[in-house]
mmCIF file of C-alpha atoms in Angstrom:
data_model
loop_
_atom_site.group_PDB
_atom_site.id
_atom_site.type_symbol
_atom_site.label_atom_id
_atom_site.label_comp_id
_atom_site.label_asym_id
_atom_site.label_seq_id
_atom_site.Cartn_x
_atom_site.Cartn_y
_atom_site.Cartn_z
ATOM 1 C CA MET L 10 0.000 0.000 0.000
ATOM 2 C CA THR L 11 1.114 3.495 -0.642
ATOM 3 C CA ASP L 12 1.849 6.037 2.040
ATOM 4 C CA PRO L 13 -1.211 8.276 1.324
ATOM 5 C CA THR L 14 -3.472 5.231 1.513
ATOM 6 C CA ASN L 15 -1.995 4.254 4.871
ATOM 7 C CA ARG L 16 -2.534 7.774 6.178
ATOM 8 C CA GLU L 17 -6.136 7.766 4.987
ATOM 9 C CA ILE L 18 -6.793 4.432 6.698
ATOM 10 C CA LEU L 19 -5.166 5.730 9.876
ATOM 11 C CA GLU L 20 -7.364 8.848 9.845
ATOM 12 C CA GLU L 21 -10.493 6.719 9.368
ATOM 13 C CA LEU L 22 -9.489 4.428 12.226
ATOM 14 C CA LYS L 23 -8.866 7.428 14.481
ATOM 15 C CA ALA L 24 -12.317 8.817 13.654
ATOM 16 C CA ILE L 25 -13.970 5.468 14.379
ATOM 17 C CA ASN L 26 -12.050 5.144 17.643
ATOM 18 C CA GLN L 27 -13.125 8.629 18.719
ATOM 19 C CA LYS L 28 -16.785 7.838 17.984
ATOM 20 C CA LEU L 29 -16.526 4.616 19.982
ATOM 21 C CA ASP L 30 -14.997 6.514 22.907
ATOM 22 C CA GLU L 31 -17.894 8.995 22.855
ATOM 23 C CA VAL L 32 -20.451 6.176 22.851
ATOM 24 C CA ASN L 33 -18.590 4.487 25.703
ATOM 25 C CA GLU L 34 -18.609 7.682 27.781
ATOM 26 C CA ARG L 35 -22.360 8.107 27.295
ATOM 27 C CA ALA L 36 -22.954 4.503 28.332
ATOM 28 C CA LYS L 37 -20.992 4.977 31.564
ATOM 29 C CA LYS L 38 -23.163 7.846 32.812
ATOM 30 C CA PRO L 39 -25.577 6.735 35.526
ATOM 31 C CA LYS L 40 -29.138 6.695 34.373
ATOM 32 C CA GLY L 41 -32.091 7.567 36.552
ATOM 33 C CA LEU L 42 -35.296 5.637 36.909
ATOM 34 C CA SER L 43 -37.460 5.368 33.851
ATOM 35 C CA THR L 44 -40.869 7.036 33.861
ATOM 36 C CA PRO L 45 -42.839 3.811 34.481
ATOM 37 C CA MET L 46 -40.592 2.958 37.435
ATOM 38 C CA VAL L 47 -41.144 6.425 38.927
ATOM 39 C CA ILE L 48 -44.910 6.009 38.591
ATOM 40 C CA ILE L 49 -44.736 2.587 40.265
ATOM 41 C CA ALA L 50 -42.611 4.000 43.099
ATOM 42 C CA ILE L 51 -45.078 6.842 43.702
ATOM 43 C CA ALA L 52 -48.040 4.449 43.613
ATOM 44 C CA LEU L 53 -46.364 2.120 46.104
ATOM 45 C CA GLY L 54 -45.669 5.107 48.316
ATOM 46 C CA PHE L 55 -49.327 6.076 48.380
ATOM 47 C CA TYR L 56 -50.771 2.579 48.673
ATOM 48 C CA ILE L 57 -48.318 1.063 51.164
ATOM 49 C CA LEU L 58 -46.468 3.773 53.043
ATOM 50 C CA GLY L 59 -49.398 6.196 53.240
ATOM 51 C CA PRO L 60 -51.737 3.919 55.212
ATOM 52 C CA MET L 61 -48.883 2.750 57.428
ATOM 53 C CA LEU L 62 -47.893 6.299 58.313
ATOM 54 C CA SER L 63 -51.470 7.427 58.881
ATOM 55 C CA THR L 64 -52.083 4.440 61.193
ATOM 56 C CA LEU L 65 -48.911 5.216 63.105
ATOM 57 C CA LEU L 66 -49.898 8.866 63.478
ATOM 58 C CA MET L 67 -53.384 7.893 64.662
ATOM 59 C CA LEU L 68 -51.899 5.596 67.297
ATOM 60 C CA LEU L 69 -49.401 8.205 68.450
ATOM 61 C CA PHE L 70 -51.896 11.037 68.790
ATOM 62 C CA ASP L 71 -54.980 8.965 69.775
ATOM 63 C CA LEU L 72 -57.130 10.336 66.984
#
């Protein structure tokens, strides 16, 4: 292969490597909960923790 061809291949490989590094960095970032998981967490909070806390408060304050 000629020298210009080798340089062109090297430039292409560098570009591909840089794109892969960018994708890798994005994949490493911590992701939050998805929207359905947030809705499930809120629903569980209302349906499970809410009655437990209200019962505890009623017992503590004799309501």
